[in-house]
Short mmCIF file of C-alpha atoms in Angstrom, two decimals:
data_model
loop_
_atom_site.label_atom_id
_atom_site.label_comp_id
_atom_site.label_asym_id
_atom_site.label_seq_id
_atom_site.Cartn_x
_atom_site.Cartn_y
_atom_site.Cartn_z
CA UNK T 25 0.30 -22.45 8.49
CA UNK T 26 -0.52 -20.16 11.81
CA UNK T 27 -0.84 -16.98 9.36
CA UNK T 28 1.64 -15.53 11.73
CA UNK T 29 4.72 -14.61 9.66
CA UNK T 30 7.80 -13.90 11.33
CA UNK T 31 11.30 -12.99 9.87
CA UNK T 32 14.25 -13.64 9.55
CA UNK T 33 13.63 -17.41 10.38
CA UNK T 34 17.96 -17.08 11.30
CA UNK T 35 19.98 -14.95 12.34
CA UNK T 36 23.58 -15.34 13.44
CA UNK T 37 25.81 -12.73 15.15
CA UNK T 38 27.97 -11.70 17.31
CA UNK T 39 27.92 -10.83 21.44
CA UNK T 40 27.05 -7.51 22.00
CA UNK T 41 25.48 -6.61 19.18
CA UNK T 42 21.79 -5.53 18.83
CA UNK T 43 19.20 -7.37 16.44
CA UNK T 44 15.69 -6.67 15.27
CA UNK T 45 13.15 -9.45 15.03
CA UNK T 46 9.67 -8.92 13.22
CA UNK T 47 6.49 -10.20 13.65
CA UNK T 48 3.13 -10.22 11.57
CA UNK T 49 -0.19 -11.48 13.24
CA UNK T 50 -3.06 -13.24 11.66
CA UNK T 51 -5.31 -11.08 9.77
CA UNK T 52 -7.53 -9.07 12.74
CA UNK T 53 -5.45 -9.85 15.39
CA UNK T 54 -5.11 -7.25 17.90
CA UNK T 55 -2.67 -8.81 20.40
CA UNK T 56 0.89 -9.55 19.95
CA UNK T 57 2.89 -12.04 22.48
CA UNK T 58 6.81 -12.91 22.23
CA UNK T 59 7.92 -15.77 23.74
CA UNK T 60 11.69 -17.09 24.17
CA UNK T 61 12.36 -20.83 24.21
CA UNK T 62 15.66 -22.22 24.83
CA UNK T 63 16.37 -25.47 25.71
CA UNK T 64 16.52 -25.55 29.22
CA UNK T 65 14.05 -22.89 30.15
CA UNK T 66 11.12 -23.84 28.16
CA UNK T 67 8.38 -21.37 26.34
CA UNK T 68 8.98 -17.92 28.54
CA UNK T 69 6.27 -15.07 28.11
CA UNK T 70 8.28 -11.96 26.96
CA UNK T 71 5.86 -9.16 26.50
CA UNK T 72 2.46 -8.78 25.08
CA UNK T 73 1.34 -5.66 23.34
CA UNK T 74 -3.09 -5.04 22.52
CA UNK T 75 -3.33 -2.49 19.65
CA UNK T 76 -0.52 -0.81 19.80
CA UNK T 77 -0.03 -1.22 23.50
CA UNK T 78 2.34 -2.96 25.95
CA UNK T 79 -0.48 -4.87 28.17
CA UNK T 80 1.62 -7.80 30.03
CA UNK T 81 5.35 -7.89 30.82
CA UNK T 82 6.97 -11.07 31.77
CA UNK T 83 10.31 -11.98 31.80
CA UNK T 84 11.81 -9.74 29.62
CA UNK T 85 15.18 -8.12 30.44
CA UNK T 86 15.82 -4.44 30.47
CA UNK T 87 18.15 -5.07 26.93
CA UNK T 88 15.03 -6.40 25.48
CA UNK T 89 11.68 -3.83 23.93
CA UNK T 90 9.10 -4.20 21.78
CA UNK T 91 6.72 -2.18 19.94
CA UNK T 92 3.18 -2.71 18.27
CA UNK T 93 2.88 -0.43 15.22
CA UNK T 94 -0.29 0.91 13.71
CA UNK T 95 -0.46 -1.57 11.29
CA UNK T 96 -0.19 -3.98 13.99
CA UNK T 97 3.24 -5.86 13.10
CA UNK T 98 5.28 -6.05 16.06
CA UNK T 99 9.52 -5.90 16.72
CA UNK T 100 11.16 -7.41 19.74
CA UNK T 101 14.61 -5.70 19.82
CA UNK T 102 17.51 -7.29 21.48
CA UNK T 103 20.72 -5.43 22.78
CA UNK T 104 24.07 -5.99 23.82
CA UNK T 105 23.22 -9.57 22.95
CA UNK T 106 24.75 -12.03 24.92
CA UNK T 107 25.45 -15.95 24.30
CA UNK T 108 22.77 -16.83 26.40
CA UNK T 109 20.44 -15.08 24.45
CA UNK T 110 20.65 -17.62 21.64
CA UNK T 111 17.73 -19.02 21.66
CA UNK T 112 13.70 -19.64 19.31
CA UNK T 113 12.00 -16.54 19.74
CA UNK T 114 8.41 -16.82 18.44
CA UNK T 115 5.58 -14.27 18.17
CA UNK T 116 1.82 -15.48 18.65
CA UNK T 117 -1.06 -13.41 18.36
CA UNK T 118 -4.94 -13.58 19.29
CA UNK T 119 -8.07 -11.72 18.43
CA UNK T 120 -8.24 -10.11 21.63
CA UNK T 121 -6.21 -9.30 24.49
CA UNK T 122 -7.89 -11.88 26.98
CA UNK T 123 -8.46 -14.17 24.04
CA UNK T 124 -7.51 -17.77 25.18
CA UNK T 125 -6.01 -19.06 21.91
CA UNK T 126 -2.76 -18.13 20.80
CA UNK T 127 -1.18 -18.63 17.49
CA UNK T 128 2.13 -18.77 17.15
CA UNK T 129 4.60 -18.08 14.28
CA UNK T 130 7.14 -20.45 12.93
CA UNK T 131 9.73 -18.67 15.03
CA UNK T 132 13.18 -16.76 14.50
CA UNK T 133 16.41 -19.03 15.67
CA UNK T 134 18.95 -16.89 17.02
CA UNK T 135 22.23 -18.00 17.74
CA UNK T 136 24.68 -15.45 19.45
CA UNK T 137 28.45 -16.40 18.47
CA UNK P 11 6.89 -17.35 37.92
CA UNK P 12 4.33 -20.27 38.12
CA UNK P 13 6.22 -23.37 37.23
CA UNK P 14 3.91 -26.04 35.34
CA UNK P 15 5.67 -30.00 35.99
CA UNK P 16 4.85 -31.75 32.81
CA UNK P 17 5.42 -35.58 32.73
CA UNK P 18 6.68 -37.67 31.18
CA UNK P 19 9.47 -35.80 29.79
CA UNK P 20 9.95 -38.21 26.72
CA UNK P 21 8.35 -40.88 25.69
CA UNK P 22 9.04 -43.77 22.87
CA UNK P 23 5.87 -46.22 22.16
CA UNK P 24 5.39 -48.08 19.55
CA UNK P 25 3.05 -46.95 16.52
CA UNK P 26 -0.66 -48.20 16.95
CA UNK P 27 -0.53 -47.58 21.12
CA UNK P 28 -2.31 -45.18 23.48
CA UNK P 29 -0.29 -41.87 25.31
CA UNK P 30 -0.74 -40.01 28.29
CA UNK P 31 0.95 -37.32 29.56
CA UNK P 32 -0.15 -34.69 32.13
CA UNK P 33 0.87 -31.46 33.43
CA UNK P 34 0.28 -30.17 37.27
CA UNK P 35 0.72 -26.95 38.84
CA UNK P 36 0.77 -25.62 42.44
CA UNK P 37 -1.99 -22.75 41.19
CA UNK P 38 -5.37 -23.02 40.52
CA UNK P 39 -5.66 -22.23 36.62
CA UNK P 40 -8.64 -21.15 34.95
CA UNK P 41 -7.67 -22.36 31.48
CA UNK P 42 -5.51 -25.38 30.08
CA UNK P 43 -4.40 -25.22 26.61
CA UNK P 44 -2.28 -28.12 25.00
CA UNK P 45 -0.06 -27.16 21.84
CA UNK P 46 2.07 -29.68 19.43
CA UNK P 47 5.44 -28.48 18.32
CA UNK P 48 6.96 -29.89 15.56
CA UNK P 49 10.72 -29.56 14.68
CA UNK P 50 11.96 -26.14 13.54
CA UNK P 51 7.88 -24.85 13.79
CA UNK P 52 5.89 -22.93 16.15
CA UNK P 53 3.60 -24.49 18.27
CA UNK P 54 0.26 -25.63 17.57
CA UNK P 55 -2.98 -25.15 19.40
CA UNK P 56 -4.63 -28.99 20.06
CA UNK P 57 -7.39 -28.40 22.57
CA UNK P 58 -8.42 -25.57 24.87
CA UNK P 59 -10.17 -26.29 28.25
CA UNK P 60 -12.07 -23.62 30.14
CA UNK P 61 -14.40 -25.28 32.58
CA UNK P 62 -12.82 -27.54 35.82
CA UNK P 63 -13.68 -31.18 35.14
CA UNK P 64 -14.11 -30.54 30.81
CA UNK P 65 -13.07 -33.73 28.61
CA UNK P 66 -12.44 -32.46 24.94
CA UNK P 67 -11.43 -34.08 22.25
CA UNK P 68 -9.73 -33.43 18.76
CA UNK P 69 -9.42 -36.54 16.82
CA UNK P 70 -7.81 -39.04 18.17
CA UNK P 71 -6.40 -36.65 20.90
CA UNK P 72 -8.86 -36.08 24.42
CA UNK P 73 -7.68 -33.66 26.72
CA UNK P 74 -9.23 -33.05 30.49
CA UNK P 75 -8.98 -30.10 32.62
CA UNK P 76 -8.10 -31.37 36.11
CA UNK P 77 -11.01 -31.37 39.01
CA UNK P 78 -8.90 -29.59 41.13
CA UNK P 79 -7.78 -26.75 38.40
CA UNK P 80 -3.89 -27.58 39.39
CA UNK P 81 -3.70 -30.15 36.38
CA UNK P 82 -4.82 -31.45 33.11
CA UNK P 83 -4.19 -34.44 31.28
CA UNK P 84 -3.99 -35.31 27.49
CA UNK P 85 -4.25 -38.63 25.53
CA UNK P 86 -3.52 -39.58 22.35
CA UNK P 87 -4.98 -43.30 21.15
CA UNK P 88 -3.70 -45.01 18.19
CA UNK P 89 -0.55 -43.44 17.46
CA UNK P 90 0.95 -43.23 14.71
CA UNK P 91 4.24 -41.61 12.95
CA UNK P 92 2.79 -38.34 12.66
CA UNK P 93 2.20 -37.50 16.40
CA UNK P 94 6.10 -37.33 16.72
CA UNK P 95 6.88 -33.80 18.60
CA UNK P 96 7.00 -31.97 21.90
CA UNK P 97 3.53 -31.40 23.44
CA UNK P 98 2.95 -28.41 25.68
CA UNK P 99 0.45 -27.73 28.13
CA UNK P 100 0.03 -24.21 29.07
CA UNK P 101 -2.09 -22.37 31.88
CA UNK P 102 -3.67 -19.22 32.16
CA UNK P 103 -4.41 -18.13 36.22
CA UNK P 104 -7.34 -15.57 35.10
CA UNK P 105 -8.51 -14.06 32.04
CA UNK P 106 -6.06 -11.91 30.09
CA UNK P 107 -3.23 -12.66 32.19
CA UNK P 108 0.02 -14.21 31.03
CA UNK P 109 0.31 -18.29 29.73
CA UNK P 110 2.51 -20.06 31.50
CA UNK P 111 3.68 -23.34 29.55
CA UNK P 112 5.20 -26.53 30.99
CA UNK P 113 8.88 -27.98 29.71
CA UNK P 114 7.25 -30.33 27.06
CA UNK P 115 6.90 -34.10 26.49
CA UNK P 116 8.94 -35.55 24.14
CA UNK P 117 6.75 -38.03 21.49
CA UNK P 118 8.43 -40.76 19.80
CA UNK P 119 6.40 -42.89 18.13
CA UNK P 120 8.65 -46.33 16.44
CA UNK P 121 6.85 -47.48 13.08
#
């Protein structure tokens, strides 16, 4: 158990819908990272927040957005969902923004029908 | 984005055998990480490497940071059934920069 929690574990929805994925980092970690893992793409970095502020952006679509709240939990919002958005979404956390060691949560499996 | 080439893509080995896998990049990285992912779980950090030439062990696992800083290697000695999973390398260009992940090596250990 990495100490990072993610909810829900599974999510099934239809195209065009909007969903919110939630992540609670390890106690004391200030940085949260979001990744997308699909069969043909591997792990792709989406976005990073540090202490409530966006720190880095990767391959995140405009239909996706995230935020980190004062209690340091983070949410990833996915809207206008398409079939290709079906994937595992992982959250990871680390102590600092420059910390090299990230700890991953168990992931949320999103299925878009 | 950066491309990390991980090989082999999959391996089927007998229990007790040693395993070697590697990760190469066209860019120079200053940090290499190796993760293992079990089915239905998130990746778990195995080894972190911070200096060119560094050799670090974690039990039966040994990883090396390549001298050129463009590659890294992971060895598993005397494999056991619980070594089954997907192994990912990840590289970081500079402190505070994002990590780029390899496509993974799927390991199957036959008892």
